[in-house]
CSV table of C-alpha atoms in Angstrom, one decimal:
chain,number,residue,atom,x,y,z
A,544,MET,CA,-20.6,-13.4,23.6
A,545,SER,CA,-19.4,-11.2,26.2
A,546,TYR,CA,-17.6,-8.2,24.7
A,547,ASP,CA,-14.3,-9.4,27.0
A,548,LYS,CA,-13.4,-11.9,25.2
A,549,ILE,CA,-13.1,-10.1,22.1
A,550,VAL,CA,-9.3,-9.7,21.5
A,551,SER,CA,-9.5,-7.1,18.3
A,552,ILE,CA,-11.8,-5.1,15.9
A,553,THR,CA,-10.3,-4.3,12.7
A,554,THR,CA,-12.0,-1.6,10.6
A,555,ASP,CA,-11.5,0.9,8.0
A,556,ASN,CA,-9.9,4.4,8.8
A,557,GLY,CA,-13.5,6.0,8.6
A,558,SER,CA,-14.2,8.2,11.6
A,559,ASN,CA,-17.8,6.9,12.6
A,560,ILE,CA,-16.7,3.3,12.3
A,561,ALA,CA,-13.6,3.8,14.5
A,562,LYS,CA,-15.5,6.0,17.2
A,563,ALA,CA,-18.2,3.1,17.6
A,564,VAL,CA,-15.7,0.3,17.8
A,565,GLU,CA,-14.0,2.7,20.6
A,566,ILE,CA,-17.1,3.6,22.6
A,567,THR,CA,-18.3,-0.2,22.3
A,568,PHE,CA,-15.4,-2.1,23.0
A,569,GLY,CA,-12.8,0.3,24.3
A,570,ARG,CA,-9.6,1.9,22.0
A,571,ALA,CA,-7.3,-0.7,23.2
A,572,LYS,CA,-9.2,-3.2,21.0
A,573,HIS,CA,-9.5,-1.2,18.0
A,574,VAL,CA,-6.9,-1.8,15.1
A,575,ARG,CA,-7.1,0.2,12.2
A,576,CYS,CA,-6.9,-1.9,8.8
A,577,LEU,CA,-3.1,-1.3,7.5
A,578,ALA,CA,-3.9,-2.0,4.1
A,579,HIS,CA,-6.9,0.4,4.1
A,580,THR,CA,-4.1,3.0,5.8
A,581,LEU,CA,-1.5,2.4,3.4
A,582,ASN,CA,-4.2,3.0,0.0
A,583,LEU,CA,-4.8,6.2,2.2
A,584,VAL,CA,-1.4,7.1,2.1
A,585,VAL,CA,-0.8,6.6,-1.6
A,586,ASP,CA,-3.8,8.1,-2.7
A,587,ASN,CA,-3.2,11.3,-0.9
A,588,SER,CA,-0.1,11.1,-2.6
A,589,VAL,CA,-0.7,10.6,-5.7
A,590,ASN,CA,-3.7,13.1,-6.2
A,591,ILE,CA,-1.8,16.3,-5.1
A,592,PRO,CA,-2.4,18.7,-8.2
A,593,GLU,CA,0.6,18.3,-10.2
A,594,ILE,CA,1.1,14.5,-10.5
A,595,LYS,CA,-2.7,14.3,-10.8
A,596,ILE,CA,-2.2,16.0,-14.2
A,597,PHE,CA,0.6,13.9,-15.1
A,598,LEU,CA,-1.1,10.7,-14.7
A,599,ASP,CA,-4.2,12.4,-16.2
A,600,LYS,CA,-2.0,12.1,-19.4
A,601,VAL,CA,-1.4,8.5,-19.0
A,602,ARG,CA,-5.1,8.0,-18.4
A,603,LYS,CA,-6.5,9.8,-21.6
A,604,ILE,CA,-4.2,7.4,-23.6
A,605,VAL,CA,-5.1,4.2,-22.2
A,606,ALA,CA,-9.1,5.4,-22.4
A,607,TRP,CA,-8.2,6.1,-26.0
A,608,PHE,CA,-7.2,2.5,-26.4
A,609,HIS,CA,-9.6,1.2,-24.5
A,610,GLN,CA,-12.3,3.0,-26.8
A,611,SER,CA,-10.4,2.4,-30.5
A,612,GLY,CA,-11.0,-0.9,-31.5
A,613,VAL,CA,-8.6,-0.1,-34.0
A,614,GLY,CA,-6.0,1.2,-31.6
A,615,ALA,CA,-6.0,-2.0,-29.7
A,616,GLU,CA,-6.1,-4.2,-32.9
A,617,GLU,CA,-2.8,-2.2,-34.2
A,618,LEU,CA,-1.2,-2.6,-30.4
A,619,ARG,CA,-2.3,-6.4,-30.7
A,620,GLN,CA,-0.4,-7.0,-33.8
A,621,LEU,CA,2.8,-5.3,-33.2
A,622,GLN,CA,3.5,-8.0,-30.7
A,623,THR,CA,3.0,-10.2,-32.7
A,624,VAL,CA,5.1,-8.9,-35.4
A,625,GLN,CA,7.4,-9.2,-32.4
A,626,ASN,CA,7.4,-12.8,-31.9
A,627,VAL,CA,4.8,-12.7,-28.8
A,628,SER,CA,2.7,-15.6,-28.5
A,629,GLU,CA,-1.4,-14.9,-28.4
A,630,GLY,CA,-1.5,-16.1,-24.7
A,631,LYS,CA,1.1,-13.3,-23.7
A,632,LEU,CA,-0.2,-10.4,-25.7
A,633,LYS,CA,-0.4,-7.3,-23.4
A,634,HIS,CA,-3.4,-4.9,-23.2
A,635,LEU,CA,-3.6,-1.3,-21.6
A,636,VAL,CA,-4.7,-1.4,-18.1
A,637,GLY,CA,-7.5,1.1,-16.7
A,638,ASP,CA,-7.2,2.1,-13.2
A,639,VAL,CA,-10.0,2.5,-10.6
A,640,SER,CA,-9.9,5.2,-7.9
A,641,THR,CA,-10.9,2.7,-4.9
A,642,ARG,CA,-7.8,0.9,-5.4
A,643,TRP,CA,-4.5,2.9,-5.3
A,644,ASN,CA,-2.8,-0.2,-7.0
A,645,SER,CA,-4.9,-0.3,-10.2
A,646,GLN,CA,-2.4,3.1,-10.8
A,647,LEU,CA,0.5,1.3,-10.6
A,648,TYR,CA,-0.8,-1.7,-12.7
A,649,MET,CA,-1.6,1.2,-15.2
A,650,ILE,CA,1.7,2.9,-14.9
A,651,GLU,CA,3.7,-0.7,-15.2
A,652,ARG,CA,2.0,-1.9,-18.4
A,653,LEU,CA,2.1,1.7,-20.2
A,654,ILE,CA,6.0,1.9,-19.1
A,655,LEU,CA,6.2,-1.9,-21.0
A,656,LEU,CA,4.4,-1.3,-24.2
A,657,SER,CA,5.6,2.4,-24.4
A,658,SER,CA,7.3,2.0,-27.8
A,659,ASN,CA,4.8,0.1,-29.4
A,660,ILE,CA,2.1,2.8,-28.0
A,661,GLY,CA,3.8,5.5,-29.4
A,662,SER,CA,4.1,3.6,-32.7
A,663,VAL,CA,0.1,3.3,-32.8
A,664,LEU,CA,-0.5,7.2,-31.7
A,665,ILE,CA,1.3,8.4,-34.2
A,666,ASN,CA,-0.7,7.3,-36.9
A,667,HIS,CA,-4.0,8.9,-35.7
A,668,PRO,CA,-4.4,12.5,-35.6
A,669,ASN,CA,-7.0,12.5,-33.1
A,670,ALA,CA,-5.2,10.2,-30.5
A,671,PRO,CA,-3.4,12.0,-27.4
A,672,SER,CA,-0.4,12.5,-27.5
A,673,MET,CA,2.5,9.7,-26.0
A,674,LEU,CA,4.8,10.5,-23.4
A,675,GLN,CA,8.2,12.6,-24.2
A,676,ALA,CA,10.9,10.5,-23.1
A,677,HIS,CA,11.7,12.7,-20.4
A,678,GLU,CA,8.1,11.2,-19.3
A,679,ILE,CA,8.8,8.1,-19.6
A,680,VAL,CA,11.8,8.9,-17.2
A,681,VAL,CA,9.5,10.2,-14.8
A,682,LEU,CA,7.0,7.6,-14.9
A,683,LYS,CA,9.5,5.0,-14.4
A,684,GLU,CA,10.8,7.1,-10.9
A,685,ILE,CA,6.9,6.9,-10.0
A,686,GLN,CA,6.9,3.5,-10.5
A,687,LYS,CA,9.6,2.3,-8.2
A,688,ILE,CA,8.6,4.5,-5.5
A,689,LEU,CA,4.9,3.4,-5.3
A,690,LYS,CA,6.5,-0.6,-6.1
A,691,PRO,CA,6.9,-1.3,-2.0
A,692,PHE,CA,4.1,0.2,-1.4
A,693,HIS,CA,2.2,-2.5,-3.3
A,694,SER,CA,4.4,-5.1,-2.1
A,695,VAL,CA,3.5,-4.4,1.7
A,696,THR,CA,-0.2,-4.0,1.0
A,697,GLU,CA,-0.2,-7.6,-0.5
A,698,GLN,CA,1.8,-9.0,2.8
A,699,MET,CA,-0.5,-7.2,4.9
A,700,SER,CA,-4.1,-8.1,2.6
A,701,ALA,CA,-3.1,-12.0,3.1
A,702,GLU,CA,-6.0,-14.6,4.3
A,703,LYS,CA,-4.6,-17.7,5.1
A,704,TYR,CA,-2.0,-15.9,7.8
A,705,VAL,CA,-2.2,-14.3,10.8
A,706,THR,CA,-0.6,-10.6,9.8
A,707,PRO,CA,-0.4,-8.5,13.3
A,708,SER,CA,2.9,-9.3,14.1
A,709,LYS,CA,4.1,-8.1,10.7
A,710,ALA,CA,2.6,-4.8,11.0
A,711,ILE,CA,5.9,-3.4,13.0
A,712,PRO,CA,8.3,-4.7,11.2
A,713,ILE,CA,6.9,-4.3,7.9
A,714,SER,CA,6.1,-0.5,8.1
A,715,LYS,CA,9.5,0.4,9.7
A,716,CYS,CA,11.1,-2.1,6.1
A,717,LEU,CA,9.0,0.0,4.2
A,718,ARG,CA,9.9,3.2,5.5
A,719,ALA,CA,13.5,2.7,5.3
A,720,ALA,CA,12.6,1.9,1.5
A,721,LEU,CA,11.1,5.1,0.9
A,722,ASP,CA,14.0,7.1,2.8
A,723,THR,CA,16.7,4.9,0.1
A,724,VAL,CA,14.9,5.8,-3.2
A,725,THR,CA,16.7,8.7,-4.3
A,726,PRO,CA,14.7,10.6,-7.7
A,727,THR,CA,15.8,13.1,-10.0
A,728,SER,CA,13.1,14.1,-11.5
A,729,HIS,CA,10.7,17.4,-9.8
A,730,LEU,CA,7.3,15.3,-10.1
A,731,ALA,CA,8.8,12.1,-8.4
A,732,LYS,CA,10.9,14.2,-5.7
A,733,GLN,CA,7.4,15.6,-4.9
A,734,LEU,CA,5.6,12.3,-4.8
A,735,LYS,CA,8.5,11.1,-2.5
A,736,GLN,CA,7.8,13.9,-0.3
A,737,SER,CA,4.5,13.7,0.1
A,738,LEU,CA,4.3,9.3,0.7
A,739,GLN,CA,7.0,10.5,3.6
A,740,SER,CA,4.4,13.2,5.1
A,741,GLU,CA,1.5,11.2,4.9
A,742,PHE,CA,3.3,7.8,5.9
A,743,ASN,CA,4.9,9.3,9.1
A,744,LYS,CA,1.3,11.1,9.8
A,745,ARG,CA,-0.4,7.5,10.1
A,746,PHE,CA,2.4,5.1,11.1
A,747,GLU,CA,4.2,7.3,13.2
A,748,ASN,CA,2.3,5.4,16.8
A,749,ILE,CA,2.1,2.4,15.4
A,750,GLN,CA,4.5,1.0,18.1
A,751,LYS,CA,2.1,2.4,20.6
A,752,VAL,CA,-0.5,-0.1,19.3
A,753,HIS,CA,-0.7,-2.8,21.8
A,754,LEU,CA,-2.0,-5.7,20.1
A,755,PHE,CA,0.8,-5.0,17.5
A,756,SER,CA,3.8,-4.5,20.0
A,757,VAL,CA,3.1,-7.8,21.9
A,758,ALA,CA,2.2,-9.5,18.7
A,759,THR,CA,5.5,-8.6,17.6
A,760,PHE,CA,7.5,-9.3,20.4
A,761,LEU,CA,6.1,-12.6,20.8
A,762,ASP,CA,6.7,-13.6,17.2
A,763,PRO,CA,9.9,-15.7,17.6
A,764,ARG,CA,11.0,-13.9,14.0
A,765,PHE,CA,11.1,-10.3,15.6
A,766,LYS,CA,11.0,-10.3,19.3
A,767,LYS,CA,11.9,-6.9,20.1
A,768,ASN,CA,14.4,-6.3,17.4
A,769,HIS,CA,12.0,-4.0,15.6
A,770,LEU,CA,10.5,-2.7,18.9
A,771,ASP,CA,13.6,-0.9,20.4
A,772,ASP,CA,13.1,2.4,19.0
A,773,ASP,CA,10.3,3.3,21.7
A,774,PRO,CA,11.8,2.2,24.9
A,775,SER,CA,9.1,2.9,27.1
A,776,SER,CA,6.7,1.0,24.9
A,777,LEU,CA,9.0,-2.1,24.7
A,778,SER,CA,9.0,-1.7,28.5
A,779,LYS,CA,4.9,-1.8,28.4
A,780,THR,CA,5.0,-4.6,26.2
A,781,ILE,CA,7.5,-6.6,28.1
A,782,HIS,CA,5.8,-5.8,31.8
A,783,TYR,CA,2.2,-6.6,30.0
A,784,ILE,CA,3.6,-10.1,28.8
A,785,LYS,CA,4.8,-11.0,31.8
A,786,THR,CA,2.0,-10.0,34.4
A,787,TYR,CA,-0.3,-11.9,31.9
A,788,LEU,CA,1.9,-15.3,32.2
A,789,ASN,CA,1.8,-14.7,36.0
A,790,CYS,CA,-1.7,-14.6,36.1
A,791,PRO,CA,-3.3,-18.1,37.9
A,792,THR,CA,-5.2,-19.8,35.2
A,793,ARG,CA,-8.7,-19.3,35.0
A,794,ASN,CA,-11.8,-20.6,33.3
A,795,ASP,CA,-13.0,-19.6,30.1
A,796,ASP,CA,-16.0,-17.5,31.9
A,797,ASN,CA,-13.0,-15.5,33.2
A,798,SER,CA,-10.2,-15.4,31.0
A,799,GLY,CA,-11.1,-13.4,28.2
A,800,ALA,CA,-10.9,-10.2,30.2
A,801,ALA,CA,-6.9,-10.3,30.6
A,802,ARG,CA,-6.8,-10.5,26.3
């Protein structure tokens, strides 16, 4: 197949992969995976020292329940006493380093079971300390800040429908959602600031990505509604589409060159 017929190549953010694609196919045809980029935004933010130390306390609690059969059974029994049916009993969820959203699952589950977890830990001298009430508040604020990133990651990781036209609108909505969150704790404020900084660094020029801007403009749900922030880029997008539409019809052997 001729390289001219390739519309785009999507890769992760590895510099070696990105360079190889740009050399082979041209920078205009290279698209960095948005889900992977969002993963980097969140991963770099939750791993700043103060927040990592705080989340490590959560990990120690989760690890103890995973290692203690007695503790896990007591947690299960407490839920049973509360009339939770067998099929709806919950256990704590651990996180993995390669998937930031697993940290969100870990946080959500600990918040959900926090009262029962405290009741179990207090009876075991060798168990890690339960989070204090003010720390649970911090954890809830972190959960609220991270939740929109999880929703967007799911949207952009779809397998059954095309997502490029949603890249610009959804990134703008995510930025707006992050801006509206007003945490009160120092750690949550620090997380928000770090996320804003990382997000702006990696998504600041998303409208200049030709394939995204054209896809957005051609999507009847959006048209130019989310492209007005950058008049120059919008003008180039419209000019490209008009030029392409005015091109004479060509056979398959040559049509790929304009894509």
